[in-house]
Structures are given as structure tokens and as C-alpha cells.
mmCIF file with all atom_site columns, C-alpha atoms in Angstrom:
data_model
loop_
_atom_site.group_PDB
_atom_site.id
_atom_site.type_symbol
_atom_site.label_atom_id
_atom_site.label_alt_id
_atom_site.label_comp_id
_atom_site.label_asym_id
_atom_site.label_entity_id
_atom_site.label_seq_id
_atom_site.pdbx_PDB_ins_code
_atom_site.Cartn_x
_atom_site.Cartn_y
_atom_site.Cartn_z
_atom_site.occupancy
_atom_site.B_iso_or_equiv
_atom_site.pdbx_formal_charge
_atom_site.auth_seq_id
_atom_site.auth_comp_id
_atom_site.auth_asym_id
_atom_site.auth_atom_id
_atom_site.pdbx_PDB_model_num
ATOM 1   C CA . MET I 1 1   ? -9.479  197.449 -164.214 1.00 36.00 ? 1   MET I CA 1
ATOM 2   C CA . PRO I 1 2   ? -12.591 199.434 -164.275 1.00 42.00 ? 2   PRO I CA 1
ATOM 3   C CA . GLU I 1 3   ? -12.595 202.028 -161.741 1.00 45.00 ? 3   GLU I CA 1
ATOM 4   C CA . PRO I 1 4   ? -14.370 201.655 -158.385 1.00 51.00 ? 4   PRO I CA 1
ATOM 5   C CA . GLN I 1 5   ? -17.763 203.445 -158.019 1.00 70.00 ? 5   GLN I CA 1
ATOM 6   C CA . PHE I 1 6   ? -17.274 206.753 -157.292 1.00 79.00 ? 6   PHE I CA 1
ATOM 7   C CA . PRO I 1 7   ? -19.811 208.844 -155.026 1.00 89.00 ? 7   PRO I CA 1
ATOM 8   C CA . THR I 1 8   ? -19.992 212.590 -155.598 1.00 95.00 ? 8   THR I CA 1
ATOM 9   C CA . VAL I 1 9   ? -20.166 215.541 -152.794 1.00 98.00 ? 9   VAL I CA 1
ATOM 10  C CA . THR I 1 10  ? -20.401 218.815 -153.191 1.00 98.00 ? 10  THR I CA 1
ATOM 11  C CA . GLN I 1 11  ? -18.796 221.080 -150.676 1.00 98.00 ? 11  GLN I CA 1
ATOM 12  C CA . TYR I 1 12  ? -21.987 223.168 -150.609 1.00 98.00 ? 12  TYR I CA 1
ATOM 13  C CA . ALA I 1 13  ? -25.128 221.469 -149.020 1.00 98.00 ? 13  ALA I CA 1
ATOM 14  C CA . SER I 1 14  ? -27.612 221.775 -151.751 1.00 98.00 ? 14  SER I CA 1
ATOM 15  C CA . PRO I 1 15  ? -25.421 221.302 -155.369 1.00 98.00 ? 15  PRO I CA 1
ATOM 16  C CA . ASP I 1 16  ? -28.626 222.689 -157.116 1.00 98.00 ? 16  ASP I CA 1
ATOM 17  C CA . LEU I 1 17  ? -27.675 225.817 -155.641 1.00 98.00 ? 17  LEU I CA 1
ATOM 18  C CA . ILE I 1 18  ? -24.521 225.232 -156.701 1.00 98.00 ? 18  ILE I CA 1
ATOM 19  C CA . ALA I 1 19  ? -24.307 227.692 -159.825 1.00 98.00 ? 19  ALA I CA 1
ATOM 20  C CA . ALA I 1 20  ? -26.291 230.187 -157.776 1.00 98.00 ? 20  ALA I CA 1
ATOM 21  C CA . PHE I 1 21  ? -23.438 230.486 -155.350 1.00 98.00 ? 21  PHE I CA 1
ATOM 22  C CA . VAL I 1 22  ? -20.781 230.188 -157.626 1.00 97.00 ? 22  VAL I CA 1
ATOM 23  C CA . TYR I 1 23  ? -22.007 232.588 -160.273 1.00 98.00 ? 23  TYR I CA 1
ATOM 24  C CA . GLU I 1 24  ? -24.874 234.619 -158.885 1.00 97.00 ? 24  GLU I CA 1
ATOM 25  C CA . GLY I 1 25  ? -23.590 235.974 -156.020 1.00 96.00 ? 25  GLY I CA 1
ATOM 26  C CA . ARG I 1 26  ? -25.928 233.916 -153.614 1.00 97.00 ? 26  ARG I CA 1
ATOM 27  C CA . ASP I 1 27  ? -25.333 233.987 -149.969 1.00 97.00 ? 27  ASP I CA 1
ATOM 28  C CA . THR I 1 28  ? -24.137 230.518 -149.016 1.00 98.00 ? 28  THR I CA 1
ATOM 29  C CA . GLY I 1 29  ? -26.144 231.434 -145.588 1.00 96.00 ? 29  GLY I CA 1
ATOM 30  C CA . ALA I 1 30  ? -29.517 230.349 -148.193 1.00 96.00 ? 30  ALA I CA 1
ATOM 31  C CA . ASP I 1 31  ? -28.447 226.941 -147.891 1.00 98.00 ? 31  ASP I CA 1
ATOM 32  C CA . PRO I 1 32  ? -31.911 225.306 -146.867 1.00 98.00 ? 32  PRO I CA 1
ATOM 33  C CA . ARG I 1 33  ? -29.302 221.932 -146.775 1.00 98.00 ? 33  ARG I CA 1
ATOM 34  C CA . TRP I 1 34  ? -26.289 223.566 -144.091 1.00 98.00 ? 34  TRP I CA 1
ATOM 35  C CA . ALA I 1 35  ? -27.066 221.672 -141.471 1.00 98.00 ? 35  ALA I CA 1
ATOM 36  C CA . GLU I 1 36  ? -26.200 218.360 -143.706 1.00 98.00 ? 36  GLU I CA 1
ATOM 37  C CA . SER I 1 37  ? -22.568 219.389 -143.876 1.00 98.00 ? 37  SER I CA 1
ATOM 38  C CA . GLY I 1 38  ? -22.117 218.532 -140.093 1.00 98.00 ? 38  GLY I CA 1
ATOM 39  C CA . ALA I 1 39  ? -21.998 222.181 -139.428 1.00 98.00 ? 39  ALA I CA 1
ATOM 40  C CA . PRO I 1 40  ? -22.285 222.902 -135.707 1.00 98.00 ? 40  PRO I CA 1
ATOM 41  C CA . ASP I 1 41  ? -24.280 226.199 -136.573 1.00 98.00 ? 41  ASP I CA 1
ATOM 42  C CA . LEU I 1 42  ? -25.324 228.678 -140.250 1.00 98.00 ? 42  LEU I CA 1
ATOM 43  C CA . ASP I 1 43  ? -22.347 230.806 -139.340 1.00 97.00 ? 43  ASP I CA 1
ATOM 44  C CA . THR I 1 44  ? -20.383 228.028 -139.505 1.00 97.00 ? 44  THR I CA 1
ATOM 45  C CA . TYR I 1 45  ? -21.487 227.028 -142.829 1.00 98.00 ? 45  TYR I CA 1
ATOM 46  C CA . ARG I 1 46  ? -21.036 229.726 -144.557 1.00 97.00 ? 46  ARG I CA 1
ATOM 47  C CA . ARG I 1 47  ? -17.591 230.496 -143.564 1.00 97.00 ? 47  ARG I CA 1
ATOM 48  C CA . TRP I 1 48  ? -16.072 227.552 -143.689 1.00 98.00 ? 48  TRP I CA 1
ATOM 49  C CA . CYS I 1 49  ? -17.965 226.209 -147.259 1.00 98.00 ? 49  CYS I CA 1
ATOM 50  C CA . GLY I 1 50  ? -16.267 227.708 -149.994 1.00 97.00 ? 50  GLY I CA 1
ATOM 51  C CA . HIS I 1 51  ? -13.019 226.103 -148.462 1.00 98.00 ? 51  HIS I CA 1
ATOM 52  C CA . THR I 1 52  ? -14.412 222.148 -148.078 1.00 98.00 ? 52  THR I CA 1
ATOM 53  C CA . CYS I 1 53  ? -13.347 221.345 -151.759 1.00 98.00 ? 53  CYS I CA 1
ATOM 54  C CA . GLY I 1 54  ? -10.594 219.497 -150.151 1.00 98.00 ? 54  GLY I CA 1
ATOM 55  C CA . ILE I 1 55  ? -12.491 217.532 -147.467 1.00 98.00 ? 55  ILE I CA 1
ATOM 56  C CA . ALA I 1 56  ? -15.105 216.803 -149.845 1.00 98.00 ? 56  ALA I CA 1
ATOM 57  C CA . CYS I 1 57  ? -12.849 215.288 -152.017 1.00 98.00 ? 57  CYS I CA 1
ATOM 58  C CA . LEU I 1 58  ? -11.019 213.385 -148.822 1.00 98.00 ? 58  LEU I CA 1
ATOM 59  C CA . ARG I 1 59  ? -15.201 212.003 -147.988 1.00 98.00 ? 59  ARG I CA 1
ATOM 60  C CA . MET I 1 60  ? -15.674 211.030 -151.740 1.00 98.00 ? 60  MET I CA 1
ATOM 61  C CA . ALA I 1 61  ? -12.132 208.413 -151.492 1.00 97.00 ? 61  ALA I CA 1
ATOM 62  C CA . LEU I 1 62  ? -13.676 207.051 -147.792 1.00 97.00 ? 62  LEU I CA 1
ATOM 63  C CA . LEU I 1 63  ? -16.867 206.622 -149.281 1.00 96.00 ? 63  LEU I CA 1
ATOM 64  C CA . ALA I 1 64  ? -15.645 204.570 -152.340 1.00 94.00 ? 64  ALA I CA 1
ATOM 65  C CA . ARG I 1 65  ? -13.229 202.549 -149.237 1.00 92.00 ? 65  ARG I CA 1
ATOM 66  C CA . ASN I 1 66  ? -16.638 201.124 -148.201 1.00 91.00 ? 66  ASN I CA 1
ATOM 67  C CA . GLY I 1 67  ? -19.086 202.932 -147.852 1.00 93.00 ? 67  GLY I CA 1
ATOM 68  C CA . ASP I 1 68  ? -18.691 204.847 -144.284 1.00 94.00 ? 68  ASP I CA 1
ATOM 69  C CA . ALA I 1 69  ? -17.387 208.706 -143.662 1.00 97.00 ? 69  ALA I CA 1
ATOM 70  C CA . PRO I 1 70  ? -17.948 211.269 -141.504 1.00 98.00 ? 70  PRO I CA 1
ATOM 71  C CA . ALA I 1 71  ? -19.531 214.409 -141.823 1.00 98.00 ? 71  ALA I CA 1
ATOM 72  C CA . LEU I 1 72  ? -17.756 217.274 -144.296 1.00 98.00 ? 72  LEU I CA 1
ATOM 73  C CA . PHE I 1 73  ? -17.488 219.405 -140.936 1.00 98.00 ? 73  PHE I CA 1
ATOM 74  C CA . GLU I 1 74  ? -15.919 216.209 -138.446 1.00 98.00 ? 74  GLU I CA 1
ATOM 75  C CA . LEU I 1 75  ? -14.104 216.439 -141.047 1.00 98.00 ? 75  LEU I CA 1
ATOM 76  C CA . LEU I 1 76  ? -12.801 219.408 -141.561 1.00 98.00 ? 76  LEU I CA 1
ATOM 77  C CA . ASP I 1 77  ? -12.287 219.408 -137.796 1.00 98.00 ? 77  ASP I CA 1
ATOM 78  C CA . GLY I 1 78  ? -10.087 216.632 -137.598 1.00 98.00 ? 78  GLY I CA 1
ATOM 79  C CA . ALA I 1 79  ? -7.675  218.556 -140.511 1.00 98.00 ? 79  ALA I CA 1
ATOM 80  C CA . ARG I 1 80  ? -7.630  221.582 -139.257 1.00 98.00 ? 80  ARG I CA 1
ATOM 81  C CA . LYS I 1 81  ? -6.702  220.317 -135.460 1.00 98.00 ? 81  LYS I CA 1
ATOM 82  C CA . TYR I 1 82  ? -3.829  218.372 -138.110 1.00 98.00 ? 82  TYR I CA 1
ATOM 83  C CA . GLY I 1 83  ? -3.189  222.187 -138.969 1.00 98.00 ? 83  GLY I CA 1
ATOM 84  C CA . ALA I 1 84  ? -4.369  221.717 -142.175 1.00 98.00 ? 84  ALA I CA 1
ATOM 85  C CA . TYR I 1 85  ? -5.627  225.373 -142.576 1.00 98.00 ? 85  TYR I CA 1
ATOM 86  C CA . THR I 1 86  ? -4.803  228.035 -141.022 1.00 95.00 ? 86  THR I CA 1
ATOM 87  C CA . GLU I 1 87  ? -6.285  231.563 -140.041 1.00 95.00 ? 87  GLU I CA 1
ATOM 88  C CA . ASP I 1 88  ? -4.869  234.973 -139.649 1.00 95.00 ? 88  ASP I CA 1
ATOM 89  C CA . PRO I 1 89  ? -5.181  236.379 -136.928 1.00 92.00 ? 89  PRO I CA 1
ATOM 90  C CA . ASP I 1 90  ? -5.491  239.400 -137.801 1.00 94.00 ? 90  ASP I CA 1
ATOM 91  C CA . THR I 1 91  ? -8.082  239.120 -140.577 1.00 95.00 ? 91  THR I CA 1
ATOM 92  C CA . GLY I 1 92  ? -9.329  235.797 -140.552 1.00 91.00 ? 92  GLY I CA 1
ATOM 93  C CA . ALA I 1 93  ? -8.709  235.118 -143.666 1.00 95.00 ? 93  ALA I CA 1
ATOM 94  C CA . ILE I 1 94  ? -8.378  231.356 -143.745 1.00 97.00 ? 94  ILE I CA 1
ATOM 95  C CA . HIS I 1 95  ? -5.779  229.573 -146.300 1.00 96.00 ? 95  HIS I CA 1
ATOM 96  C CA . GLY I 1 96  ? -5.162  225.960 -146.520 1.00 95.00 ? 96  GLY I CA 1
ATOM 97  C CA . LEU I 1 97  ? -6.202  223.268 -147.408 1.00 97.00 ? 97  LEU I CA 1
ATOM 98  C CA . VAL I 1 98  ? -2.038  222.823 -146.610 1.00 98.00 ? 98  VAL I CA 1
ATOM 99  C CA . TYR I 1 99  ? -1.180  219.354 -148.048 1.00 98.00 ? 99  TYR I CA 1
ATOM 100 C CA . ALA I 1 100 ? 1.604   217.806 -145.226 1.00 98.00 ? 100 ALA I CA 1
ATOM 101 C CA . PRO I 1 101 ? -0.846  218.404 -142.532 1.00 98.00 ? 101 PRO I CA 1
ATOM 102 C CA . PHE I 1 102 ? -3.333  217.102 -144.531 1.00 98.00 ? 102 PHE I CA 1
ATOM 103 C CA . ALA I 1 103 ? -1.394  214.544 -145.597 1.00 98.00 ? 103 ALA I CA 1
ATOM 104 C CA . GLN I 1 104 ? -0.467  213.346 -141.758 1.00 98.00 ? 104 GLN I CA 1
ATOM 105 C CA . TYR I 1 105 ? -4.095  213.634 -141.078 1.00 98.00 ? 105 TYR I CA 1
ATOM 106 C CA . VAL I 1 106 ? -5.686  211.143 -143.224 1.00 98.00 ? 106 VAL I CA 1
ATOM 107 C CA . ASN I 1 107 ? -2.956  208.845 -142.803 1.00 98.00 ? 107 ASN I CA 1
ATOM 108 C CA . ASP I 1 108 ? -3.266  209.282 -138.755 1.00 98.00 ? 108 ASP I CA 1
ATOM 109 C CA . VAL I 1 109 ? -6.923  208.965 -138.145 1.00 98.00 ? 109 VAL I CA 1
ATOM 110 C CA . HIS I 1 110 ? -8.423  207.736 -141.667 1.00 98.00 ? 110 HIS I CA 1
ATOM 111 C CA . THR I 1 111 ? -6.151  205.090 -142.654 1.00 95.00 ? 111 THR I CA 1
ATOM 112 C CA . LEU I 1 112 ? -6.000  205.762 -146.169 1.00 96.00 ? 112 LEU I CA 1
ATOM 113 C CA . ALA I 1 113 ? -2.245  206.389 -147.843 1.00 97.00 ? 113 ALA I CA 1
ATOM 114 C CA . ALA I 1 114 ? -1.644  209.954 -148.463 1.00 98.00 ? 114 ALA I CA 1
ATOM 115 C CA . GLU I 1 115 ? 1.422   211.146 -150.115 1.00 98.00 ? 115 GLU I CA 1
ATOM 116 C CA . VAL I 1 116 ? 2.360   214.323 -151.120 1.00 98.00 ? 116 VAL I CA 1
ATOM 117 C CA . HIS I 1 117 ? 3.238   215.596 -154.374 1.00 98.00 ? 117 HIS I CA 1
ATOM 118 C CA . PRO I 1 118 ? 4.749   219.220 -154.529 1.00 98.00 ? 118 PRO I CA 1
ATOM 119 C CA . HIS I 1 119 ? 5.874   218.939 -158.293 1.00 98.00 ? 119 HIS I CA 1
ATOM 120 C CA . LEU I 1 120 ? 3.397   216.477 -160.527 1.00 98.00 ? 120 LEU I CA 1
ATOM 121 C CA . THR I 1 121 ? 3.350   216.292 -163.998 1.00 98.00 ? 121 THR I CA 1
ATOM 122 C CA . VAL I 1 122 ? -0.047  214.897 -165.813 1.00 98.00 ? 122 VAL I CA 1
ATOM 123 C CA . PRO I 1 123 ? 1.915   211.738 -166.931 1.00 98.00 ? 123 PRO I CA 1
ATOM 124 C CA . ALA I 1 124 ? 3.314   211.360 -163.818 1.00 98.00 ? 124 ALA I CA 1
ATOM 125 C CA . LEU I 1 125 ? -0.650  211.650 -162.209 1.00 98.00 ? 125 LEU I CA 1
ATOM 126 C CA . LEU I 1 126 ? -1.559  209.332 -165.274 1.00 98.00 ? 126 LEU I CA 1
ATOM 127 C CA . ALA I 1 127 ? 1.234   206.834 -163.394 1.00 98.00 ? 127 ALA I CA 1
ATOM 128 C CA . LEU I 1 128 ? -0.635  207.120 -160.223 1.00 98.00 ? 128 LEU I CA 1
ATOM 129 C CA . LEU I 1 129 ? -3.907  207.018 -161.412 1.00 98.00 ? 129 LEU I CA 1
ATOM 130 C CA . ASP I 1 130 ? -2.631  202.957 -163.325 1.00 97.00 ? 130 ASP I CA 1
ATOM 131 C CA . ALA I 1 131 ? -0.979  202.051 -160.059 1.00 97.00 ? 131 ALA I CA 1
ATOM 132 C CA . GLY I 1 132 ? -4.714  202.530 -158.946 1.00 96.00 ? 132 GLY I CA 1
ATOM 133 C CA . ARG I 1 133 ? -4.279  205.636 -156.653 1.00 97.00 ? 133 ARG I CA 1
ATOM 134 C CA . MET I 1 134 ? -6.725  208.365 -156.441 1.00 97.00 ? 134 MET I CA 1
ATOM 135 C CA . VAL I 1 135 ? -5.094  211.988 -156.321 1.00 98.00 ? 135 VAL I CA 1
ATOM 136 C CA . VAL I 1 136 ? -6.748  215.176 -154.573 1.00 98.00 ? 136 VAL I CA 1
ATOM 137 C CA . ALA I 1 137 ? -5.290  217.456 -157.763 1.00 98.00 ? 137 ALA I CA 1
ATOM 138 C CA . SER I 1 138 ? -4.884  221.305 -157.496 1.00 98.00 ? 138 SER I CA 1
ATOM 139 C CA . VAL I 1 139 ? -6.834  222.646 -160.251 1.00 98.00 ? 139 VAL I CA 1
ATOM 140 C CA . HIS I 1 140 ? -8.461  226.424 -161.734 1.00 98.00 ? 140 HIS I CA 1
ATOM 141 C CA . LYS I 1 141 ? -11.977 226.354 -160.294 1.00 98.00 ? 141 LYS I CA 1
ATOM 142 C CA . GLU I 1 142 ? -13.408 227.308 -163.819 1.00 98.00 ? 142 GLU I CA 1
ATOM 143 C CA . ILE I 1 143 ? -12.880 223.628 -164.944 1.00 98.00 ? 143 ILE I CA 1
ATOM 144 C CA . ARG I 1 144 ? -16.384 223.251 -164.150 1.00 98.00 ? 144 ARG I CA 1
ATOM 145 C CA . ARG I 1 145 ? -15.977 225.385 -167.469 1.00 98.00 ? 145 ARG I CA 1
ATOM 146 C CA . PRO I 1 146 ? -13.806 223.215 -169.605 1.00 97.00 ? 146 PRO I CA 1
ATOM 147 C CA . GLU I 1 147 ? -15.265 224.439 -172.864 1.00 97.00 ? 147 GLU I CA 1
ATOM 148 C CA . ASN I 1 148 ? -13.836 228.431 -171.385 1.00 97.00 ? 148 ASN I CA 1
ATOM 149 C CA . PRO I 1 149 ? -10.263 228.991 -171.903 1.00 97.00 ? 149 PRO I CA 1
ATOM 150 C CA . ALA I 1 150 ? -8.367  228.707 -168.689 1.00 97.00 ? 150 ALA I CA 1
ATOM 151 C CA . PRO I 1 151 ? -8.318  231.708 -166.208 1.00 97.00 ? 151 PRO I CA 1
ATOM 152 C CA . GLY I 1 152 ? -5.555  230.020 -164.412 1.00 97.00 ? 152 GLY I CA 1
ATOM 153 C CA . LYS I 1 153 ? -4.044  226.927 -162.805 1.00 98.00 ? 153 LYS I CA 1
ATOM 154 C CA . GLY I 1 154 ? -4.679  225.982 -159.066 1.00 97.00 ? 154 GLY I CA 1
ATOM 155 C CA . GLY I 1 155 ? -6.624  227.037 -156.282 1.00 97.00 ? 155 GLY I CA 1
ATOM 156 C CA . HIS I 1 156 ? -9.337  224.777 -156.124 1.00 98.00 ? 156 HIS I CA 1
ATOM 157 C CA . LEU I 1 157 ? -9.589  220.836 -155.490 1.00 98.00 ? 157 LEU I CA 1
ATOM 158 C CA . VAL I 1 158 ? -10.413 218.190 -157.401 1.00 98.00 ? 158 VAL I CA 1
ATOM 159 C CA . LEU I 1 159 ? -10.869 214.327 -156.059 1.00 98.00 ? 159 LEU I CA 1
ATOM 160 C CA . VAL I 1 160 ? -8.885  212.563 -160.175 1.00 98.00 ? 160 VAL I CA 1
ATOM 161 C CA . THR I 1 161 ? -10.503 208.978 -159.811 1.00 97.00 ? 161 THR I CA 1
ATOM 162 C CA . GLY I 1 162 ? -8.655  206.651 -162.666 1.00 96.00 ? 162 GLY I CA 1
ATOM 163 C CA . ARG I 1 163 ? -8.398  207.419 -166.971 1.00 96.00 ? 163 ARG I CA 1
ATOM 164 C CA . GLN I 1 164 ? -9.348  205.525 -169.757 1.00 96.00 ? 164 GLN I CA 1
ATOM 165 C CA . GLY I 1 165 ? -6.191  206.110 -171.851 1.00 95.00 ? 165 GLY I CA 1
ATOM 166 C CA . GLY I 1 166 ? -5.953  209.765 -172.396 1.00 95.00 ? 166 GLY I CA 1
ATOM 167 C CA . THR I 1 167 ? -9.315  210.886 -170.835 1.00 98.00 ? 167 THR I CA 1
ATOM 168 C CA . VAL I 1 168 ? -8.610  211.421 -167.322 1.00 98.00 ? 168 VAL I CA 1
ATOM 169 C CA . SER I 1 169 ? -11.882 210.948 -164.750 1.00 97.00 ? 169 SER I CA 1
ATOM 170 C CA . PHE I 1 170 ? -12.666 213.505 -162.181 1.00 98.00 ? 170 PHE I CA 1
ATOM 171 C CA . ARG I 1 171 ? -15.238 214.659 -159.063 1.00 98.00 ? 171 ARG I CA 1
ATOM 172 C CA . ASN I 1 172 ? -15.455 218.237 -158.819 1.00 98.00 ? 172 ASN I CA 1
ATOM 173 C CA . PRO I 1 173 ? -17.207 219.052 -155.272 1.00 98.00 ? 173 PRO I CA 1
ATOM 174 C CA . SER I 1 174 ? -18.204 222.749 -156.529 1.00 98.00 ? 174 SER I CA 1
ATOM 175 C CA . GLY I 1 175 ? -19.563 221.840 -160.125 1.00 98.00 ? 175 GLY I CA 1
ATOM 176 C CA . HIS I 1 176 ? -22.528 223.497 -161.095 1.00 98.00 ? 176 HIS I CA 1
ATOM 177 C CA . THR I 1 177 ? -23.675 220.983 -162.838 1.00 98.00 ? 177 THR I CA 1
ATOM 178 C CA . GLY I 1 178 ? -24.193 217.339 -162.543 1.00 96.00 ? 178 GLY I CA 1
ATOM 179 C CA . GLN I 1 179 ? -21.810 217.089 -165.841 1.00 97.00 ? 179 GLN I CA 1
ATOM 180 C CA . ALA I 1 180 ? -19.355 219.576 -164.111 1.00 98.00 ? 180 ALA I CA 1
ATOM 181 C CA . ARG I 1 181 ? -19.873 217.404 -160.884 1.00 98.00 ? 181 ARG I CA 1
ATOM 182 C CA . SER I 1 182 ? -19.327 213.821 -162.638 1.00 97.00 ? 182 SER I CA 1
ATOM 183 C CA . ALA I 1 183 ? -16.563 215.053 -165.197 1.00 97.00 ? 183 ALA I CA 1
ATOM 184 C CA . SER I 1 184 ? -14.171 213.885 -167.973 1.00 97.00 ? 184 SER I CA 1
ATOM 185 C CA . LEU I 1 185 ? -11.645 215.546 -169.653 1.00 98.00 ? 185 LEU I CA 1
ATOM 186 C CA . PRO I 1 186 ? -8.791  214.569 -171.678 1.00 98.00 ? 186 PRO I CA 1
ATOM 187 C CA . ALA I 1 187 ? -5.429  215.231 -170.005 1.00 98.00 ? 187 ALA I CA 1
ATOM 188 C CA . ALA I 1 188 ? -4.154  217.566 -172.585 1.00 97.00 ? 188 ALA I CA 1
ATOM 189 C CA . GLU I 1 189 ? -7.073  220.247 -171.500 1.00 98.00 ? 189 GLU I CA 1
ATOM 190 C CA . PHE I 1 190 ? -7.093  218.638 -167.441 1.00 98.00 ? 190 PHE I CA 1
ATOM 191 C CA . ALA I 1 191 ? -3.629  219.879 -168.201 1.00 98.00 ? 191 ALA I CA 1
ATOM 192 C CA . GLU I 1 192 ? -4.363  223.373 -168.935 1.00 98.00 ? 192 GLU I CA 1
ATOM 193 C CA . PHE I 1 193 ? -5.878  224.069 -165.851 1.00 98.00 ? 193 PHE I CA 1
ATOM 194 C CA . PHE I 1 194 ? -4.156  221.599 -163.639 1.00 98.00 ? 194 PHE I CA 1
ATOM 195 C CA . ALA I 1 195 ? -1.048  223.572 -160.943 1.00 98.00 ? 195 ALA I CA 1
ATOM 196 C CA . GLY I 1 196 ? 0.962   220.052 -160.778 1.00 98.00 ? 196 GLY I CA 1
ATOM 197 C CA . ARG I 1 197 ? 0.501   219.477 -157.383 1.00 98.00 ? 197 ARG I CA 1
ATOM 198 C CA . GLY I 1 198 ? -1.460  217.511 -155.427 1.00 98.00 ? 198 GLY I CA 1
ATOM 199 C CA . VAL I 1 199 ? -2.103  214.536 -152.907 1.00 98.00 ? 199 VAL I CA 1
ATOM 200 C CA . SER I 1 200 ? -2.993  211.058 -153.709 1.00 98.00 ? 200 SER I CA 1
ATOM 201 C CA . LEU I 1 201 ? -4.958  208.784 -152.031 1.00 98.00 ? 201 LEU I CA 1
ATOM 202 C CA . ALA I 1 202 ? -4.679  204.732 -151.793 1.00 95.00 ? 202 ALA I CA 1
#
């Protein structure tokens, strides 16, 4: 069965500037398309855009369902109300995405069946895909450059959309090229970046 056609949603409003943001140190406040994210102002966009990979994954899943989804920052606001992000009262540091409240938000508000998988092997991930589920998977952000050795596992979220044999397909909200945003890797290579946890959606 062919996989559905998945849109590509990036956590930064200007996909063509992602390389500059993530590798060249360009200020995300210089994103000329920031308002398209639904952020209420530029400062809010600058503060949060680096933390919205999971929200971008949700938006892709909603768009794949029926072509309709709220703006990125509208989804972020909803997730924050459920406690899917926390902020340190002293430093202001943002922590999240927190899986359990995120899954509750998705179930309650968007009627997608979300299930948290705190321990997820690659075979189990493939089984979820075979069952028709999408998986918001925790990977290292450098999965965008898989030709390099993986520097670690986890810390970033991608939407795994399906597989063909031993190759998994995924959308990366911080992919710095078109190929990195709509990507596929052999499962064994994906495993080098994969932290073994995530949230499945159906």
C-alpha cells in the first residue's frame, strides 16, 4: 500500500534560510516570513522557533489527514496549555516536547490517536509504520547530514511517515535542503541517530 502524500512543514518559516540559521549563526529574528508561522510577534517567533520541531510534525500529520491544520504557533499554544513545554522560572530555558501531555493534547483537541512510546526499538518502529501509524521520533538533529557519523541520539523530532522494505521515510522540520526535509534512510542508518522513543499517531 503506498504511503499517503505528506506535506513538508518546517519549524522555521523560511525553509531556504534554515542552513543559515542552523550552521551559520544567522539570527532567526531575521526571518522575513516569520509572521506565516502564526507567531504573535517577532520576539515570540525568535524565542520559540527552535523548539517547535514536534509541533511541525503534528502539523504535517494533520495536513496529511485532511489538508487542514492550524498555524504552527496556534498548535504550540494549545500544546503549552496542556503542559507539553515547561519554562525554567529562573533562566527562562524552554524544556520540551514533553510526550505525555503532548499526546493528551493531540488526542483531546485534534482527535488523532496518539500513543507515547518511551522505549521503542527499530523493529517496533517498523511495525508501527506497517500498521499505518506515523511516528514522531526522537533523533539527533544531525540526521539532516547522515553522510557524517552520528554525534549522538535524540534531542530533535522528525515525523517518520512510512517505509519501503528496510528504508524509512521521514520529514525533518529542520532539514536544511529539500532532500534533508523529505528524506529516507536505511533503518540501520536511522538507528544511529534514533534515541529509541517517540509518539505514534493515527
